PDB file of C-alpha atoms and ligand atoms in Angstrom:
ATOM      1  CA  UNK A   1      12.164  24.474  14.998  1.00 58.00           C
ATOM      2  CA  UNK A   2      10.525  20.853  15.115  1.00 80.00           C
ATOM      3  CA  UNK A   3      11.297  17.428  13.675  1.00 93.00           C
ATOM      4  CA  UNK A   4      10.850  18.392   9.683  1.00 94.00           C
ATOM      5  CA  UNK A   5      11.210  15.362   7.858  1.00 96.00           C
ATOM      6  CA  UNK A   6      12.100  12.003   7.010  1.00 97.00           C
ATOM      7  CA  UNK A   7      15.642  11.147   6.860  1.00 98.00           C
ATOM      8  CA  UNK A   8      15.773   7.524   5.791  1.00 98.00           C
ATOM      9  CA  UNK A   9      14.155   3.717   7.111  1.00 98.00           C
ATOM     10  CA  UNK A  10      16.443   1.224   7.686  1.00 98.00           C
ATOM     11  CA  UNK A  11      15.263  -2.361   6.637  1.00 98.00           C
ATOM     12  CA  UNK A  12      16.177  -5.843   6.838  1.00 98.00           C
ATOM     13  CA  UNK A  13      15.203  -8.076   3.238  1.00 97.00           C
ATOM     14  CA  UNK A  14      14.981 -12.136   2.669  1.00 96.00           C
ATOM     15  CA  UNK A  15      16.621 -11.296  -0.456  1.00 96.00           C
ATOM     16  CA  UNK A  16      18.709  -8.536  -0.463  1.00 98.00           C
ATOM     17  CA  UNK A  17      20.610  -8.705  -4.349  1.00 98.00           C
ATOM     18  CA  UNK A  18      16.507  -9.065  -5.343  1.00 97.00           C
ATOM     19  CA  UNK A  19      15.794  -6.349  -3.770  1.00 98.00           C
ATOM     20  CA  UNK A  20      18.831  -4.231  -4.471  1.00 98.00           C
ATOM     21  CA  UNK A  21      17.967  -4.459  -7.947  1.00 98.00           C
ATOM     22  CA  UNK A  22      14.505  -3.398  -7.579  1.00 98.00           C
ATOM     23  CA  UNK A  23      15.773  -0.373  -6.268  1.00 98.00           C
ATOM     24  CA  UNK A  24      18.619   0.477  -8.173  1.00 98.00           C
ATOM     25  CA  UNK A  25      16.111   0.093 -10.965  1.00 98.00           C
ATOM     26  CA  UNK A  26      13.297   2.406  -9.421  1.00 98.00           C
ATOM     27  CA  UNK A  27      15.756   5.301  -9.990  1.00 97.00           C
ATOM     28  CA  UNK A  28      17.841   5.188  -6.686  1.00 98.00           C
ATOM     29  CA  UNK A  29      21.856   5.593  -6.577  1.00 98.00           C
ATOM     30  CA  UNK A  30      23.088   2.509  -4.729  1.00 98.00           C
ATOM     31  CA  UNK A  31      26.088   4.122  -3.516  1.00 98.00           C
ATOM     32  CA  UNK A  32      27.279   1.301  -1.345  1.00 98.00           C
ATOM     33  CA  UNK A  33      26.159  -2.283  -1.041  1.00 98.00           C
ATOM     34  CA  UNK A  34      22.396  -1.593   0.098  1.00 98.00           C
ATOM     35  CA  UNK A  35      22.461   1.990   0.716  1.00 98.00           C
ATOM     36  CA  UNK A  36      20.598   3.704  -1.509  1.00 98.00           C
ATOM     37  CA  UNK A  37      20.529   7.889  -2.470  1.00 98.00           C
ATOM     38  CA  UNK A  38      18.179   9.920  -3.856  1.00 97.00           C
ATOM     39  CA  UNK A  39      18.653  13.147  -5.556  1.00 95.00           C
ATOM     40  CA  UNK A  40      18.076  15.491  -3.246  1.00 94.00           C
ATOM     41  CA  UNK A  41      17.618  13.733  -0.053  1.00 96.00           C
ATOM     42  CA  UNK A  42      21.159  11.406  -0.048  1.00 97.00           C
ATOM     43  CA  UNK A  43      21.253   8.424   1.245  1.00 98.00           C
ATOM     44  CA  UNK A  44      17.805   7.608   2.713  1.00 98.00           C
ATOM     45  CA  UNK A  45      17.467   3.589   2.118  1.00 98.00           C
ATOM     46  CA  UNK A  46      19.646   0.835   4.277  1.00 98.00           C
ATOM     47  CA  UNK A  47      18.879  -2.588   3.627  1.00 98.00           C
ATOM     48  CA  UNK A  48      20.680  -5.494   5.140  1.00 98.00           C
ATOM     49  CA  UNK A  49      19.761  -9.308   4.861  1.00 97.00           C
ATOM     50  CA  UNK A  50      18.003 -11.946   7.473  1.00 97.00           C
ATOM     51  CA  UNK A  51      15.713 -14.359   6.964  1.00 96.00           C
ATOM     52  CA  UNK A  52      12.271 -12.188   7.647  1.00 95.00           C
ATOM     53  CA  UNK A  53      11.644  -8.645   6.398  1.00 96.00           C
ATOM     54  CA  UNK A  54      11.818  -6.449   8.902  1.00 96.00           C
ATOM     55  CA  UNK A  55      11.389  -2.315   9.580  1.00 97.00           C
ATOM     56  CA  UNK A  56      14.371  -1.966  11.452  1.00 98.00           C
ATOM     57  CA  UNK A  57      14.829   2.224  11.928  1.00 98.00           C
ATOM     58  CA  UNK A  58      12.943   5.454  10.767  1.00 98.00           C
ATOM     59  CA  UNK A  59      15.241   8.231  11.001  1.00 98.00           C
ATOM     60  CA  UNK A  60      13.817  11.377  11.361  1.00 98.00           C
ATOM     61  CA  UNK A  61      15.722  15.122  10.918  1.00 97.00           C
ATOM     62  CA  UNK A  62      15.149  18.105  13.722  1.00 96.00           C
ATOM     63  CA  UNK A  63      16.778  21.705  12.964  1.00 94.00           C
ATOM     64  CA  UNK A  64      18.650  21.420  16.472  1.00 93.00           C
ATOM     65  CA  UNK A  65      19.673  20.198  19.827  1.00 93.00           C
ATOM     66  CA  UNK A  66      16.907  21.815  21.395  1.00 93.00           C
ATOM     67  CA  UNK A  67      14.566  20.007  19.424  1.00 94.00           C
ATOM     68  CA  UNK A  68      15.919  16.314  20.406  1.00 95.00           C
ATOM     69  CA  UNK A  69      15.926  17.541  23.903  1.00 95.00           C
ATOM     70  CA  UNK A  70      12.264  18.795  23.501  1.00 96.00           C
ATOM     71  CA  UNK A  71      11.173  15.301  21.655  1.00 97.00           C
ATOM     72  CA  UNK A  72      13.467  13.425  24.378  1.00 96.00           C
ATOM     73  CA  UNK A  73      11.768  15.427  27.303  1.00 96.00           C
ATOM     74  CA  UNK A  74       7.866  14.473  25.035  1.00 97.00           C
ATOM     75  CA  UNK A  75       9.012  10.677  24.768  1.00 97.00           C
ATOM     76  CA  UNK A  76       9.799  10.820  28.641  1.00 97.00           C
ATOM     77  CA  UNK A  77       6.851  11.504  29.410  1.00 97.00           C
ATOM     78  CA  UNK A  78       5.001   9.077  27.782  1.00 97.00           C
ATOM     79  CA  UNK A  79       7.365   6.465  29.808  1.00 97.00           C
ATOM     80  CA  UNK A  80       9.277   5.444  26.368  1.00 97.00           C
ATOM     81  CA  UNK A  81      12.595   4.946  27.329  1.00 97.00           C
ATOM     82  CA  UNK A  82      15.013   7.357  25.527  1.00 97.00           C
ATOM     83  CA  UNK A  83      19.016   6.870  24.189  1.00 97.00           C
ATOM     84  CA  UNK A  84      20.068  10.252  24.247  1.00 94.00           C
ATOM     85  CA  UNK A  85      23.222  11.957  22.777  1.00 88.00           C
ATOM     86  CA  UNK A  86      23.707  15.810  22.139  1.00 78.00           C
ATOM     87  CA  UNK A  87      23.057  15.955  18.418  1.00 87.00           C
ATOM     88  CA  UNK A  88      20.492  12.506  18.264  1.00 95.00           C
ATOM     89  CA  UNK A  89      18.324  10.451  20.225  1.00 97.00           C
ATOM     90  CA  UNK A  90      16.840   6.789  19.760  1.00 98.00           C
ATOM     91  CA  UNK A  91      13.677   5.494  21.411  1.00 98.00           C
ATOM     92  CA  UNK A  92      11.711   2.306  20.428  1.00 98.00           C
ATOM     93  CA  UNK A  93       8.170   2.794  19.556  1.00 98.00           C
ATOM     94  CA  UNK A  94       6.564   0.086  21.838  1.00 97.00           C
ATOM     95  CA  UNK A  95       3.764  -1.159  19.598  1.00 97.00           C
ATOM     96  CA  UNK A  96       5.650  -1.826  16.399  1.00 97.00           C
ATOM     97  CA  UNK A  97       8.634  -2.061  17.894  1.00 97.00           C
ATOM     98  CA  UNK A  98      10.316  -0.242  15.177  1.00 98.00           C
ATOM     99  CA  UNK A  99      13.616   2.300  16.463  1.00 98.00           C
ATOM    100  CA  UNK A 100      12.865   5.945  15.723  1.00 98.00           C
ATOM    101  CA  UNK A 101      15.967   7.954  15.839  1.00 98.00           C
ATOM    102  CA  UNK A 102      16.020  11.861  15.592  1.00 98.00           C
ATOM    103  CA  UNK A 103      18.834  13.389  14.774  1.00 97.00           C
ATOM    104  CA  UNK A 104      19.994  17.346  13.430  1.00 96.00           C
ATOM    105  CA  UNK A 105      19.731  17.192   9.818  1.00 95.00           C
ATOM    106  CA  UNK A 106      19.957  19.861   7.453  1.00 94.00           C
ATOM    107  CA  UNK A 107      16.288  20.477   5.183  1.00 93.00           C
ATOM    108  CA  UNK A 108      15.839  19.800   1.777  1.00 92.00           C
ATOM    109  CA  UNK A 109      16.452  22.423  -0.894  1.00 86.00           C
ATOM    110  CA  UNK A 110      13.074  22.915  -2.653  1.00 80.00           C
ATOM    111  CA  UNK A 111      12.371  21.092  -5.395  1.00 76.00           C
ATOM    112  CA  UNK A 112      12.912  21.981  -9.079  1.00 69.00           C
ATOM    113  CA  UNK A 113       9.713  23.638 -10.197  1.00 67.00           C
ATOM    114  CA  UNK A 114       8.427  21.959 -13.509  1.00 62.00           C
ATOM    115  CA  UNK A 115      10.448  23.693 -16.489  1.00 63.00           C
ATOM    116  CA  UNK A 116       8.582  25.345 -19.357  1.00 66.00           C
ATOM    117  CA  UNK A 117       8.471  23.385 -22.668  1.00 67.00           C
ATOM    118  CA  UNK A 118      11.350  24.369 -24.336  1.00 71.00           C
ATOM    119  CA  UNK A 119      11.179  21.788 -27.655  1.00 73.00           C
ATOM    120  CA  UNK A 120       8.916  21.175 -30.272  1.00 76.00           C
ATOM    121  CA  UNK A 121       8.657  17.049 -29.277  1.00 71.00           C
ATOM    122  CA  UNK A 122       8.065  18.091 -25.519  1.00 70.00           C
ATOM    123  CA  UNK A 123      11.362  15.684 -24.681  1.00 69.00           C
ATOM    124  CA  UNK A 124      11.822  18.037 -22.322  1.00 68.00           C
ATOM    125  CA  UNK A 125       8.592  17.285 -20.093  1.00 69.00           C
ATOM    126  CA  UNK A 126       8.269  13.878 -20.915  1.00 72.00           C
ATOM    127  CA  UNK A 127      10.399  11.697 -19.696  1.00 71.00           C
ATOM    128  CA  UNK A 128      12.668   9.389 -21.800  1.00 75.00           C
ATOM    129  CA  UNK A 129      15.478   8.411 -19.395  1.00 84.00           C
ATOM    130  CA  UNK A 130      16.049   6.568 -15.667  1.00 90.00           C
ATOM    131  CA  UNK A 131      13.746   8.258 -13.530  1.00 94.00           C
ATOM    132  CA  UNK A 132      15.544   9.478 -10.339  1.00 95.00           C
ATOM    133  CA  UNK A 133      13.358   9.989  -7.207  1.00 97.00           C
ATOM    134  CA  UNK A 134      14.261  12.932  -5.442  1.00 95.00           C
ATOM    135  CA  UNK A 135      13.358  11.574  -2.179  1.00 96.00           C
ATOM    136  CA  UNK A 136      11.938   9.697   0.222  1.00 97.00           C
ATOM    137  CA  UNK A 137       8.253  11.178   1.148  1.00 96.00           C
ATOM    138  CA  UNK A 138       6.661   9.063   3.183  1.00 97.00           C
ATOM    139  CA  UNK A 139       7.195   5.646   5.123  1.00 98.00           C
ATOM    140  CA  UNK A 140       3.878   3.139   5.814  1.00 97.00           C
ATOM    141  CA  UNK A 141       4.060   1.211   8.639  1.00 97.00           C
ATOM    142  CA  UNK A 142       1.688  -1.719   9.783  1.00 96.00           C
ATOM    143  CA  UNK A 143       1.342  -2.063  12.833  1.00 96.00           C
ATOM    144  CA  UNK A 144      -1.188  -3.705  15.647  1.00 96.00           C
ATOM    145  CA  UNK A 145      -2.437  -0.840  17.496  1.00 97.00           C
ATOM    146  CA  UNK A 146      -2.073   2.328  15.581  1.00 96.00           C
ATOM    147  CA  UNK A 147      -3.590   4.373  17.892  1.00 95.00           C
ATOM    148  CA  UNK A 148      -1.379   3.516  20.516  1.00 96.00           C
ATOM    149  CA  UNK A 149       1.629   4.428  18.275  1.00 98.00           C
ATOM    150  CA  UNK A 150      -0.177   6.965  16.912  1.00 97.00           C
ATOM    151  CA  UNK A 151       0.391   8.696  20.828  1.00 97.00           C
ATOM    152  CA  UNK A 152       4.788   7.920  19.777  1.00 98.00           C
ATOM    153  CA  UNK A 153       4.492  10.245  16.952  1.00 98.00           C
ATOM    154  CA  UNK A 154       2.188  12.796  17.425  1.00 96.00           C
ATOM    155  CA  UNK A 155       2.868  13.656  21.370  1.00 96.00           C
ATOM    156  CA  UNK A 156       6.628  12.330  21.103  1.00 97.00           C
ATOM    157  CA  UNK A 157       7.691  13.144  17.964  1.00 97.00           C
ATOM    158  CA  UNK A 158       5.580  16.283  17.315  1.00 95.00           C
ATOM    159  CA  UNK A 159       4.390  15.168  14.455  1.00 95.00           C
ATOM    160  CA  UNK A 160       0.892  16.751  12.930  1.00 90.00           C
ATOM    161  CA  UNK A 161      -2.547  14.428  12.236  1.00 90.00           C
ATOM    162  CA  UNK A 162      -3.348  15.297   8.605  1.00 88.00           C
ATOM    163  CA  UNK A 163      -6.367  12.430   7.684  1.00 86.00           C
ATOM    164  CA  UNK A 164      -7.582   8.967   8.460  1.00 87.00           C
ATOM    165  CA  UNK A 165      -7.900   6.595   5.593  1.00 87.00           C
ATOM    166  CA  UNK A 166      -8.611   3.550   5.736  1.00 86.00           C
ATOM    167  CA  UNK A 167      -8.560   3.295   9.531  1.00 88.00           C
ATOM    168  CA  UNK A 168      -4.612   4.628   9.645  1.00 92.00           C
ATOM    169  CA  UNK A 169      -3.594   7.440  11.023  1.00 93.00           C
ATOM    170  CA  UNK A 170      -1.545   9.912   8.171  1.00 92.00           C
ATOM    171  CA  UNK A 171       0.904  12.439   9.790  1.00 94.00           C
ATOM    172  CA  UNK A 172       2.973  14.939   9.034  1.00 92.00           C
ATOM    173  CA  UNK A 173       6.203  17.362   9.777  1.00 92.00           C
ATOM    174  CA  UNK A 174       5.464  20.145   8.081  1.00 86.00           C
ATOM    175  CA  UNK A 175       4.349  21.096   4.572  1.00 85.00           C
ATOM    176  CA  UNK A 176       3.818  17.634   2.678  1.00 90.00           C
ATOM    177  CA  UNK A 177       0.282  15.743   3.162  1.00 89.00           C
ATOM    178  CA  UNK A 178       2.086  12.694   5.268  1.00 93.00           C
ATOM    179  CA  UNK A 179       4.997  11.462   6.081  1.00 96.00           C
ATOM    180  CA  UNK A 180       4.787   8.702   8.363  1.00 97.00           C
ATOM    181  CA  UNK A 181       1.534   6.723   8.269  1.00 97.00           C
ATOM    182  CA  UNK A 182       0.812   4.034  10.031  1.00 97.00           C
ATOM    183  CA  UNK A 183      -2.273   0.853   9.092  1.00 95.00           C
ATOM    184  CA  UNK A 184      -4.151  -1.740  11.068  1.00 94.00           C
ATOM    185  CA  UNK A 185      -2.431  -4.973  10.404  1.00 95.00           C
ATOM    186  CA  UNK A 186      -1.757  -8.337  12.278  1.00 94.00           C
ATOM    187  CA  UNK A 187       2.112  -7.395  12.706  1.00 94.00           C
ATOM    188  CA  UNK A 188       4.348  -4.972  12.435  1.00 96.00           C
ATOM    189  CA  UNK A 189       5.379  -4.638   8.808  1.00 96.00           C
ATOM    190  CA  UNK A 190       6.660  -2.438   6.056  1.00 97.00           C
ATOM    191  CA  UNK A 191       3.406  -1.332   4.066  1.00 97.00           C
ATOM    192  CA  UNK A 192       5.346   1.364   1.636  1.00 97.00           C
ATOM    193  CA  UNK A 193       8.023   4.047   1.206  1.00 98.00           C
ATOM    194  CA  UNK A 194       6.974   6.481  -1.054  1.00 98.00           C
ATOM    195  CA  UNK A 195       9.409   7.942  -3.594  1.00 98.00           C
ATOM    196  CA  UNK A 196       8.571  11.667  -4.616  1.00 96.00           C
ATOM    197  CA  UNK A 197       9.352  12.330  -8.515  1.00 95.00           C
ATOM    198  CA  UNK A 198       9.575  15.458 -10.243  1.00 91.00           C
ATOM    199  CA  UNK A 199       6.106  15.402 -12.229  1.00 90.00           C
ATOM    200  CA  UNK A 200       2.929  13.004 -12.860  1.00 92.00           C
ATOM    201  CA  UNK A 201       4.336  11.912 -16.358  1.00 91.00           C
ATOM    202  CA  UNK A 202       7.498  10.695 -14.087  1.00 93.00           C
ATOM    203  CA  UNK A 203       5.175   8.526 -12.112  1.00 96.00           C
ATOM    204  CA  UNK A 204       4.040   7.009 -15.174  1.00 95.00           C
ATOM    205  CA  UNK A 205       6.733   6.638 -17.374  1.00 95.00           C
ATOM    206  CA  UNK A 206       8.712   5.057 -14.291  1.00 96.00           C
ATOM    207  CA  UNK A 207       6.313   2.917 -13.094  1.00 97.00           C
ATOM    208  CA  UNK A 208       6.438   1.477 -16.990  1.00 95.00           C
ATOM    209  CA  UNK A 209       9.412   1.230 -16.626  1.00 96.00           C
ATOM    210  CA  UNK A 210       9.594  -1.002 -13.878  1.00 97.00           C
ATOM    211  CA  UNK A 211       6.943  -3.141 -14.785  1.00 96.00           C
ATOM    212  CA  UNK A 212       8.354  -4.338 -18.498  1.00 96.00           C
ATOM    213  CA  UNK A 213       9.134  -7.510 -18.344  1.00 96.00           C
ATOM    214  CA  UNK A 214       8.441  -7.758 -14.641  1.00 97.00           C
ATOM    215  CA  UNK A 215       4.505  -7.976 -14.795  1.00 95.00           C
ATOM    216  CA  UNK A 216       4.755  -9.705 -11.035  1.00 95.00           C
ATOM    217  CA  UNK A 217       5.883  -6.179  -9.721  1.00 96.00           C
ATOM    218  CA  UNK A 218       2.846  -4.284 -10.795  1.00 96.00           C
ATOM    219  CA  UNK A 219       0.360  -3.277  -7.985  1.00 96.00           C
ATOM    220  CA  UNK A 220      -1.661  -0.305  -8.693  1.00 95.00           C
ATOM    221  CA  UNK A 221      -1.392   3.015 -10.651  1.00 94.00           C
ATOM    222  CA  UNK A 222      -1.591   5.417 -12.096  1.00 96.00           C
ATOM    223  CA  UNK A 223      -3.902   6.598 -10.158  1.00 96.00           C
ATOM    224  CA  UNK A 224      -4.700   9.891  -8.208  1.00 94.00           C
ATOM    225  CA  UNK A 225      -5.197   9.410  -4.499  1.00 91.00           C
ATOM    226  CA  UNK A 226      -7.942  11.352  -1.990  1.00 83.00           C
ATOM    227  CA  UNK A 227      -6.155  12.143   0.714  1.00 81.00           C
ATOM    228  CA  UNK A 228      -2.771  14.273  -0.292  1.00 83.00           C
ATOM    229  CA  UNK A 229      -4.104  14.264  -3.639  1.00 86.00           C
ATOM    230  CA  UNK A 230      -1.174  12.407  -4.636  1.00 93.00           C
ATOM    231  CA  UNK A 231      -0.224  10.447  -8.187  1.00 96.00           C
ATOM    232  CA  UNK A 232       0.307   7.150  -7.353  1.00 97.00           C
ATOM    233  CA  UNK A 233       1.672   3.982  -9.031  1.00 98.00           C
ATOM    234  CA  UNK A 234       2.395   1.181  -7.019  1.00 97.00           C
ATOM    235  CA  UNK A 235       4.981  -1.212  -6.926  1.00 97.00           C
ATOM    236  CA  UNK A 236       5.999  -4.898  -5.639  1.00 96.00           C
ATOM    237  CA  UNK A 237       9.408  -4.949  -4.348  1.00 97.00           C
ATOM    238  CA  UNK A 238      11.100  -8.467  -3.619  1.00 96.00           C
ATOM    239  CA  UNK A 239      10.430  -8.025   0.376  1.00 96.00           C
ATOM    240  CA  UNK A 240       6.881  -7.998   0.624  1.00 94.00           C
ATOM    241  CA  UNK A 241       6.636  -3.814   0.327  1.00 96.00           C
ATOM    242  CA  UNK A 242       5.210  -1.706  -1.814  1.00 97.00           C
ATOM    243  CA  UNK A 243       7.221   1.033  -3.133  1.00 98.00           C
ATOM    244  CA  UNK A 244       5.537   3.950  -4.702  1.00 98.00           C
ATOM    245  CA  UNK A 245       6.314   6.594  -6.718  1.00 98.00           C
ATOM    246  CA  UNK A 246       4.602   9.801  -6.054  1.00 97.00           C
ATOM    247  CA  UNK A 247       4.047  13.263  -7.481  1.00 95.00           C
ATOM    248  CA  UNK A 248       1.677  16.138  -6.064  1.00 88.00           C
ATOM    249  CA  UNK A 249       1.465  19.360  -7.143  1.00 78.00           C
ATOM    250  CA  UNK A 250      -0.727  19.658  -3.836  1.00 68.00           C
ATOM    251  CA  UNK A 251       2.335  18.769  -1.497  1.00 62.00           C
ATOM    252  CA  UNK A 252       2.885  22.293   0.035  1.00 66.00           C
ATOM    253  CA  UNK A 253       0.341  22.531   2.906  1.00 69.00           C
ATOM    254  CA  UNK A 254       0.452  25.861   5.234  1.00 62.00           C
ATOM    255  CA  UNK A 255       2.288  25.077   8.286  1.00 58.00           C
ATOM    256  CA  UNK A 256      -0.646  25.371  10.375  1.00 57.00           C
ATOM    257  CA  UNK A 257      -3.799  23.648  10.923  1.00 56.00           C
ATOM    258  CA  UNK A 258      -5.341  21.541   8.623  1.00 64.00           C
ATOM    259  CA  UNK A 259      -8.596  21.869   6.887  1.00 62.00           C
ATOM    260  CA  UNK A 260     -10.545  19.530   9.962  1.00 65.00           C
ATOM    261  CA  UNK A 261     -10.097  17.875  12.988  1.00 68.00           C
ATOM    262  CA  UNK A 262      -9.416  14.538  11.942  1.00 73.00           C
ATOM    263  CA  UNK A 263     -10.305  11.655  14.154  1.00 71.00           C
ATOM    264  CA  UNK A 264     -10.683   7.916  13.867  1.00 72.00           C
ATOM    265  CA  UNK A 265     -13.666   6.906  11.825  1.00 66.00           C
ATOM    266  CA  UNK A 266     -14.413  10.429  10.681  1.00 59.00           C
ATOM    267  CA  UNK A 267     -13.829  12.058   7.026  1.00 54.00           C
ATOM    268  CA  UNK A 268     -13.744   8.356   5.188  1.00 60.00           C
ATOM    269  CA  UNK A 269     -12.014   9.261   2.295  1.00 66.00           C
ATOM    270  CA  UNK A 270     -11.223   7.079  -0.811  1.00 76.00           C
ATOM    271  CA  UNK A 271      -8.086   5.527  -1.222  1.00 85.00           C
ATOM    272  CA  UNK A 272      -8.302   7.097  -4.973  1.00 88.00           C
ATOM    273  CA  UNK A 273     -10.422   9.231  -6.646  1.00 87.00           C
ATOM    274  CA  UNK A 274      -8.993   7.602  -9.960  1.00 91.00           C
ATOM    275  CA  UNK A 275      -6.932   4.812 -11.025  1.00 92.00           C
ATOM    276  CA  UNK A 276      -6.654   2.269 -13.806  1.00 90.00           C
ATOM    277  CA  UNK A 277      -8.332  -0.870 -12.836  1.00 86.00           C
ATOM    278  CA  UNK A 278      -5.904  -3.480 -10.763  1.00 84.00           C
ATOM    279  CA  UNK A 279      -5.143  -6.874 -11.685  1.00 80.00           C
ATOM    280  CA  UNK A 280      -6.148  -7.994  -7.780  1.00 83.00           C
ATOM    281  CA  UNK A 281      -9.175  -7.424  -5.748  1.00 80.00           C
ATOM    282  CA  UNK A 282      -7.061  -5.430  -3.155  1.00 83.00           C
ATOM    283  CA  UNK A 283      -4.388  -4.313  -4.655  1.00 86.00           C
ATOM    284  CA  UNK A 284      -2.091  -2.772  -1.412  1.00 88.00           C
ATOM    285  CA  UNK A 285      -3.169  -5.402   1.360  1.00 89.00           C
ATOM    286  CA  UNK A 286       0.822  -6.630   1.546  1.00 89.00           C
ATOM    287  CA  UNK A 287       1.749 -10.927   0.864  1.00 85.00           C
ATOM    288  CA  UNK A 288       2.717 -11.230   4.849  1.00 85.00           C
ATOM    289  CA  UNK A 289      -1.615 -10.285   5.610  1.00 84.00           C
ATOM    290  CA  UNK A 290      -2.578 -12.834   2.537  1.00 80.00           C
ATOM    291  CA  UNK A 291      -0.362 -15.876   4.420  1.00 67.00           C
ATOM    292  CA  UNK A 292      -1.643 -17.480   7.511  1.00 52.00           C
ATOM    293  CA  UNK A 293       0.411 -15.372   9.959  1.00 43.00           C
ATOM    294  CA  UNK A 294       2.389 -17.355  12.480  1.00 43.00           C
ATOM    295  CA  UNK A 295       2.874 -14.534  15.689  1.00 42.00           C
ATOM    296  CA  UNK A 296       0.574 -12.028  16.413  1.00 41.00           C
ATOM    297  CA  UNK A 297       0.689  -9.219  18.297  1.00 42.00           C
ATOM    298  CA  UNK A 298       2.518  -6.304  19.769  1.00 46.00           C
ATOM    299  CA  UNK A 299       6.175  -6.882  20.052  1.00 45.00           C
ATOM    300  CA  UNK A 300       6.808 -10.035  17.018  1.00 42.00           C
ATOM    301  CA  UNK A 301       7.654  -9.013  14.311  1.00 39.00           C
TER     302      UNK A 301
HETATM  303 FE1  LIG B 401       1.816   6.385  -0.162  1.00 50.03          FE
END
């Protein structure tokens, strides 16, 4: 009975029929002028337009009432000011200044298991259509102090510290690796959402896909993260995010303690233990770090 996953994030794009197409083309169902469905997790992507990018709202699901009151009585406590309802609650994390609302949501079905080869061709496992994500895993947020916002999702959310990479802070619900992670960075910006597909060959053949004819959108993959243990390929959207399609078959964690105490500085792992070789020195540091950045510091965005 705790917060258990990711409902949806809630963005705001320079560009938004740029970016609606990226999407539409990564696999998602736009099923209304910027809302955007995957297959198992419905509509989990809002984007509106305005003339900066901008992480407007992580929604997160909770099995009950009792848990938003529990999370409401948590984010109390740490002096963030909550909007309460029965069913939901809203509170403003105060170093990114991004909205989290928490709301009852039912969980996911589980996931269709891999199916056995059934054809000569294997057209069956490999994939030769659209690929369709069947949900949103995991939402990156940059942010100026993570371990201050760290304190919003871990004490006030409930959330559980899986790793440290790269100086960020990778938590989770429940049984997958991370779901919200947040990085050092200048200002608070979207890093990534992360797209879970149904195998590794999906996470290749899709990020193909995307990238034929549209060699600008090509940031990194395949390649087989450390931490999580993920597949990874890496994607450029229009807005200045990554997007990032994802398989593991290392997802399920107990729903208990992890392997360590993780804690900043400790258990460097590497961002990948494999990957083909990318086209830029650092492949994930976002266009907004690159530029000289114009406001600084907790609260702009
Ligand atoms: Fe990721």
């Amino acid at each position: 009975m705790v917060a258990h996953r990711v409902v949806s994030l809630t963005r705001k794009v320079p560009d938004l029929d740029k970016t609606c197409r990226f999407y539409r083309q990564l696999g998602l169902e736009e099923t209304s002028r910027g809302t955007f469905a995957t297959v198992l997790g419905g509509e989990q992507l809002f984007l509106s337009e305005a003339e900066r990018p901008e992480v407007v709202e992580i929604h997160v699901g909770a099995d009950d009432a009792r848990d938003i009151a529990d999370i409401s009585g948590r984010l109390e406590s740490l002096g963030v000011a909550v909007e309460r309802s029965a069913a939901s609650l809203a509170a403003v994390e105060p170093v990114s200044g991004v909205r989290v609302r928490v709301s009852v949501a039912e969980r996911l079905p589980k996931e269709p298991p891999p199916s056995a080869p059934t054809s000569a061709d294997r057209t069956d496992l490999v994939r030769r259509e659209p690929v369709r994500p069947l949900r949103l895993g995991h939402v990156v947020v940059g942010c100026t102090d993570v371990e201050r916002a760290k304190d919003f999702f871990i004490e006030g959310i409930g959330m559980r510290l899986s790793d440290y990479v790269i100086g960020g802070p990778f938590m989770r619900f429940e049984t997958d690796h991370h779901n919200i992670v947040l990085l050092p960075a200048p200002m608070t910006l979207l890093h990534h959402t992360a797209w879970k597909v149904g195998s590794v060959d999906e996470v290749g053949y899709g990020g193909t896909q995307m990238i034929e004819g549209h060699p600008e959108r090509h940031a990194w993959g395949l390649g087989r993260h450390g931490a999580s243990a993920n597949y990874f390929w890496y994607l450029k959207d229009p807005a200045g995010a990554f997007a990032e399609y994802y398989y593991s078959e290392m997802d399920d964690l107990a729903d208990g303690p992890y392997f360590w105490d993780p804690a900043p500085g400790t258990g460097d792992l590497p961002v990948a233990v494999w990957a083909s070789p990318a086209l830029e020195e650092q492949p994930l540091v976002p266009e907004a770090m690159r530029a000289p950045i114009l406001a600084t510091g907790p609260g702009d965005r």
